[in-house]
């Protein structure tokens, strides 16, 4: 089962600068070989369910290992069985409507 | 690694009544033996990371098997390594502050 | 337009104990006279759109006034124009399915 | 109070193709003159609190007017009073860490 998620990992108890932790998660996604694109409020990730959620778990482990005692993550998860759809397909689909 | 999540599974392309699908997810959580409590906008679930996310995957599978072609889920995920905390602890902690 | 939201306000840069801030938000909702119910990962709130979102803004203001330099909030927002539905209706609707 | 939000509006009861509704929300944000950037799972929007949430309300109104009887929206909301930060600042901040 393929999945597109939007992942936003927020470490707590580490002060205000969360960018080193977000960067660590980007590296986890990179090493997992998963297609991913960061935006200002999270990262879109696409891939096979088990591979994607294994990477999410590794993000939590990595951020805890960096010293964050507590983590609050939000994940949006989309699956569909009617047809294949990539992250780019979703964006293209809206942009076509905007041009009509 | 223990986790407390808030799970909100929304089937798409099945009309307006989503309660049969939410009920199916409740049964999945029940069968998984995971502590869980439904509220008006999702379900709090607590347990070991792998058990909890295996149940989330089974929810998606169950809802697709019931005929939903597309699913949009939102998950909040909390982990902490400084101390143990249950769902009830979190609520108690706020309620104590309200009584101060 | 009536709305049911799920509100989860997370202060950052204040250490690990967020319960005083969550309790402050509960008081804001109380003072606003909005129907609300806390769970382990947020608070369900129902009411008229403008009243509900005015309260959300006051929560951010109150939490900043308590000293939190940064806040990360997640809100789920449900509206429907086909029929009226309360928070309790949503729960009842799933529970009926569970008993079938 | 300035805010950066991530907005994901999901119409229900309209079948599987939600792109016309997402496109309508893009137009609302455009007309509101708010800085916004779409990604595969929502749209980042930045601006003054009242202007941003007035636009969110207009999105719900527009999507209902197009015929969607029910809407499920997820909003992430970030405010900070320690310093100014744009959507692009957030991305730059992570990318600098990735290059270290």
XYZ file of C-alpha atoms in Angstrom:
400
model
C 0.000 0.000 0.000
C 1.488 3.311 -1.134
C 1.100 6.367 1.051
C 1.695 10.117 0.860
C 2.245 11.688 4.255
C 2.915 15.167 5.555
C 5.276 14.970 8.515
C 5.880 17.718 11.087
C 8.150 16.715 13.993
C 8.353 19.197 16.877
C 10.909 18.542 19.653
C 10.011 19.945 23.069
C 12.240 20.976 25.942
C 15.057 22.044 23.620
C 14.443 25.774 23.384
C 13.185 27.675 20.391
C 15.476 26.611 17.599
C 14.104 23.414 16.169
C 15.919 23.525 12.828
C 18.768 21.114 13.815
C 16.121 18.504 14.669
C 14.184 19.082 11.459
C 17.457 18.785 9.522
C 18.153 15.448 11.270
C 14.759 14.198 10.085
C 15.541 15.306 6.523
C 18.689 13.168 6.697
C 16.673 10.176 7.933
C 14.309 10.534 4.966
C 17.249 10.919 2.600
C 18.959 7.787 3.931
C 15.691 5.887 3.650
C 15.646 6.702 -0.061
C 12.154 8.142 0.198
C 10.900 10.872 -2.127
C 10.402 13.918 0.099
C 9.905 17.694 -0.159
C 10.116 20.138 2.706
C 7.801 23.122 3.046
C 7.544 25.785 5.737
C 5.378 23.624 8.002
C 6.451 20.032 7.418
C 7.679 17.616 4.793
C 5.728 15.645 2.200
C 6.971 12.057 1.939
C 5.809 9.331 -0.413
C 6.516 5.619 -0.563
C 5.435 2.185 0.547
C 3.585 2.252 3.909
C 6.091 0.209 5.918
C 9.126 2.083 4.582
C 7.530 5.464 5.277
C 6.481 4.629 8.833
C 9.839 2.994 9.604
C 11.391 6.348 8.645
C 8.949 8.235 10.888
C 9.996 6.015 13.798
C 13.679 6.619 13.005
C 12.982 10.379 13.058
C 11.609 10.084 16.604
C 14.594 7.950 17.646
C 17.083 10.377 16.065
C 15.505 13.452 17.677
C 15.446 11.777 21.108
C 19.103 10.737 20.640
C 19.956 14.402 19.960
C 18.644 15.158 23.434
C 14.998 16.125 22.984
C 13.137 14.600 25.937
C 9.725 14.980 24.363
C 8.416 15.107 20.787
C 5.072 16.192 19.356
C 4.546 15.132 15.779
C 1.661 15.685 13.401
C 1.224 13.367 10.426
C -1.330 13.571 7.644
C -1.647 10.233 5.861
C -3.279 9.659 2.480
C -3.895 6.309 0.812
C -6.023 5.520 -2.223
C -6.766 2.250 -3.999
C -8.691 3.628 -6.991
C -5.572 4.800 -8.842
C -1.929 5.723 -8.396
C -1.178 9.339 -7.528
C 2.143 10.977 -6.693
C 2.744 14.149 -4.683
C 3.358 15.985 -7.963
C 0.096 14.643 -9.449
C -1.808 16.202 -6.539
C -0.238 19.613 -7.153
C -0.677 19.385 -10.944
C -4.303 18.496 -10.502
C -5.033 21.696 -8.548
C -2.954 23.843 -10.882
C -4.894 22.624 -13.908
C -8.125 23.731 -12.185
C -6.597 27.153 -11.475
C -5.947 27.630 -15.192
C -9.426 26.651 -16.359
C 9.330 3.303 22.771
C 5.852 4.088 24.119
C 3.598 6.461 22.222
C 0.316 8.286 22.710
C -1.399 9.116 19.447
C -4.588 10.853 18.430
C -6.024 9.147 15.372
C -8.646 10.577 13.010
C -9.404 8.439 9.940
C -11.592 10.060 7.261
C -12.773 7.902 4.359
C -13.473 9.739 1.107
C -15.779 8.893 -1.747
C -18.270 7.133 0.517
C -20.807 9.893 1.102
C -21.382 11.798 4.295
C -21.850 9.109 6.900
C -18.442 8.087 8.110
C -19.524 6.444 11.364
C -19.440 2.823 10.045
C -15.785 3.366 9.090
C -14.902 4.956 12.413
C -16.613 2.034 14.174
C -14.511 -0.411 12.133
C -11.374 1.377 13.339
C -12.578 1.131 16.942
C -12.869 -2.632 16.455
C -9.338 -2.792 15.046
C -8.004 -0.977 18.133
C -10.056 -3.239 20.401
C -8.718 -6.395 18.739
C -5.178 -5.028 18.992
C -5.648 -4.830 22.754
C -4.619 -1.165 22.753
C -5.881 1.283 25.366
C -8.050 3.761 23.431
C -10.680 6.446 24.026
C -12.841 8.037 21.380
C -13.749 11.721 21.409
C -15.781 13.800 18.966
C -12.843 14.355 16.615
C -10.683 11.251 16.842
C -9.441 8.564 19.195
C -6.579 8.661 21.699
C -4.526 5.450 21.581
C -1.583 4.477 23.739
C 0.898 1.621 23.546
C 4.204 0.458 22.185
C 5.169 2.236 18.923
C 5.110 -0.830 16.640
C 1.814 -2.154 18.015
C 0.146 1.236 17.681
C 1.304 1.850 14.104
C 0.457 -1.726 13.062
C -3.083 -0.940 14.233
C -3.140 2.322 12.268
C -2.176 0.373 9.139
C -4.902 -2.201 9.820
C -7.408 0.662 10.123
C -6.481 1.867 6.621
C -6.718 -1.702 5.281
C -10.092 -2.282 6.964
C -11.574 0.988 5.684
C -10.374 0.296 2.119
C -11.824 -3.249 2.357
C -15.191 -1.715 3.302
C -15.117 0.089 -0.040
C -13.574 3.484 0.655
C -11.357 4.253 -2.348
C -9.452 7.028 -0.594
C -8.591 7.823 3.019
C -7.299 10.988 4.677
C -5.996 10.439 8.178
C -4.542 12.839 10.708
C -2.338 11.480 13.491
C -0.783 13.369 16.386
C 2.095 11.412 17.883
C 3.691 12.046 21.264
C 6.765 10.303 22.658
C 8.838 11.215 25.700
C 11.920 9.630 27.221
C 12.167 11.726 30.400
C 9.396 9.861 32.206
C 6.385 7.618 31.686
C 3.047 9.328 31.109
C -0.331 7.805 30.283
C -3.272 9.471 28.537
C -4.955 9.824 31.921
C -1.813 11.430 33.424
C -1.974 14.137 30.756
C -5.600 14.955 31.595
C -4.980 14.822 35.365
C -2.058 17.159 34.997
C -4.191 19.881 33.372
C -7.066 19.361 35.792
C -4.787 19.871 38.774
C -3.710 23.218 37.297
C -7.362 24.199 36.832
C -8.001 23.647 40.548
C -5.016 25.646 41.753
C -21.974 28.833 10.463
C -21.529 26.348 13.315
C -18.240 24.584 13.754
C -16.777 21.732 15.791
C -13.038 22.031 16.254
C -10.344 20.020 17.967
C -7.767 22.365 19.442
C -4.241 21.427 20.570
C -2.065 24.363 21.652
C 1.612 23.570 22.263
C 3.832 26.292 23.768
C 7.514 26.129 22.866
C 10.555 27.379 24.707
C 8.940 26.843 28.118
C 10.359 23.467 29.070
C 8.499 20.201 29.262
C 5.511 20.963 31.443
C 2.827 22.390 29.225
C -0.131 21.794 31.550
C -0.278 25.370 32.963
C -0.658 26.667 29.403
C -3.297 24.087 28.503
C -5.165 24.998 31.707
C -5.058 28.688 30.681
C -6.670 27.748 27.366
C -9.381 25.802 29.194
C -10.158 28.977 31.148
C -10.363 31.000 27.933
C -12.863 28.513 26.499
C -14.818 28.561 29.771
C -14.992 32.366 29.810
C -16.083 32.369 26.186
C -19.062 30.232 27.176
C -18.204 27.629 24.562
C -19.109 23.972 24.957
C -15.771 22.150 25.267
C -14.361 18.780 26.353
C -10.720 18.032 26.952
C -9.124 14.719 25.967
C -5.528 13.511 26.251
C -4.461 15.203 23.022
C -6.529 18.346 22.702
C -9.942 19.812 23.368
C -13.149 19.535 21.337
C -14.935 22.880 21.083
C -18.249 23.654 19.432
C -20.001 26.907 18.641
C -20.505 29.652 16.100
C -17.459 30.113 13.811
C -16.539 33.653 14.885
C -16.914 32.939 18.616
C -14.822 29.775 18.365
C -11.989 31.395 16.407
C -12.005 34.488 18.633
C -11.397 32.074 21.526
C -8.565 30.357 19.641
C -6.918 33.751 19.155
C -7.348 34.581 22.857
C -5.675 31.244 23.699
C -2.604 32.265 21.669
C -2.591 35.703 23.317
C -2.957 34.205 26.817
C -0.170 31.652 26.284
C 2.182 34.336 24.914
C 1.311 36.594 27.891
C 2.309 33.736 30.225
C 5.770 33.901 28.670
C 5.773 31.361 25.853
C 7.773 32.936 23.022
C 6.504 30.523 20.403
C 3.343 28.443 19.957
C 2.531 25.535 17.655
C -1.160 24.774 17.446
C -3.051 22.128 15.528
C -6.745 22.654 14.803
C -9.160 20.275 13.115
C -12.224 22.139 11.860
C -15.518 20.565 10.816
C -18.478 22.354 9.269
C -21.558 20.877 7.645
C -24.590 22.497 6.022
C -26.683 19.370 5.421
C -27.829 19.059 9.036
C -27.008 20.085 12.591
C -24.660 17.828 14.525
C -23.180 18.269 17.986
C -19.983 16.751 19.391
C -22.144 14.250 21.298
C -24.060 13.333 18.120
C -20.773 12.375 16.452
C -19.838 10.054 19.323
C -23.350 8.569 19.568
C -23.356 7.869 15.866
C -20.201 5.724 16.090
C -21.351 3.990 19.258
C -24.609 2.944 17.615
C -22.590 1.305 14.825
C -20.458 -0.515 17.396
C -23.598 -2.071 18.906
C -25.102 -3.240 15.614
C -0.036 39.177 15.761
C 1.507 37.544 12.682
C 0.838 33.903 11.952
C 2.071 31.174 9.625
C -0.502 28.473 9.038
C -0.659 25.281 7.047
C -4.166 24.829 5.667
C -5.657 21.597 4.323
C -9.358 21.798 3.398
C -11.057 18.490 2.571
C -14.610 18.566 1.217
C -16.730 15.504 1.947
C -19.680 14.071 0.075
C -18.404 15.289 -3.289
C -16.688 12.163 -4.577
C -12.984 11.629 -4.987
C -11.823 14.623 -6.965
C -11.185 17.413 -4.511
C -8.970 19.562 -6.765
C -11.740 22.003 -7.852
C -12.353 22.788 -4.167
C -8.676 23.193 -3.384
C -8.362 25.489 -6.411
C -11.269 27.587 -5.084
C -9.389 27.990 -1.799
C -6.253 29.067 -3.672
C -8.344 31.793 -5.313
C -9.664 32.916 -1.923
C -6.101 33.233 -0.615
C -5.062 35.070 -3.779
C -7.930 37.547 -3.487
C -7.106 38.087 0.191
C -3.621 39.198 -0.884
C -2.010 36.694 1.477
C 1.404 35.178 0.799
C 0.731 31.480 0.201
C 2.446 28.387 -1.228
C 0.749 25.114 -2.048
C 2.384 21.753 -1.423
C 1.084 18.213 -1.968
C -0.778 18.133 1.341
C -1.930 21.673 2.028
C -0.979 25.308 1.635
C 1.324 27.465 3.769
C -0.188 30.915 4.375
C 1.323 33.823 6.230
C -0.090 37.149 7.380
C -1.817 39.013 10.159
C -3.966 36.718 12.348
C -7.367 38.273 11.546
C -6.712 38.449 7.803
C -5.534 34.845 7.681
C -8.479 33.446 9.643
C -10.984 35.568 7.701
C -9.596 33.843 4.583
C -9.931 30.410 6.191
C -13.590 31.172 6.899
C -14.124 32.333 3.316
C -12.586 29.044 2.113
C -15.206 27.102 4.093
C -17.977 29.346 2.749
C -16.721 29.013 -0.842
C -16.444 25.226 -0.662
C -19.946 24.906 0.828
C -21.292 27.238 -1.899
C -19.771 24.902 -4.513
C -21.987 22.166 -3.099
C -19.885 20.353 -0.516
C -22.238 19.523 2.355
C -19.451 18.796 4.809
C -15.845 19.948 5.213
C -12.961 18.600 7.284
C -10.069 20.980 7.584
C -6.738 20.661 9.347
C -4.822 23.822 10.269
C -1.385 24.097 11.844
C -0.897 27.530 13.373
C 2.430 29.044 14.415
C 2.929 32.336 16.234
C 6.076 33.695 17.859
C 6.741 36.918 19.739
C 10.516 36.590 20.158
C 11.317 37.605 16.590
C 9.856 37.882 13.110
C 10.069 34.818 10.891
C 8.659 34.240 7.416
C 7.810 30.927 5.756
C 11.016 31.235 3.730
C 13.064 31.898 6.903
C 11.847 28.595 8.327
C 12.947 26.674 5.237
C 16.286 28.536 5.009
C 16.984 27.778 8.634
C 16.705 24.014 8.093
C 18.641 24.114 4.828
C 21.547 25.886 6.520
C 21.697 23.057 9.072
C 21.690 20.480 6.263
C 24.787 22.110 4.774
C 26.760 22.270 8.009
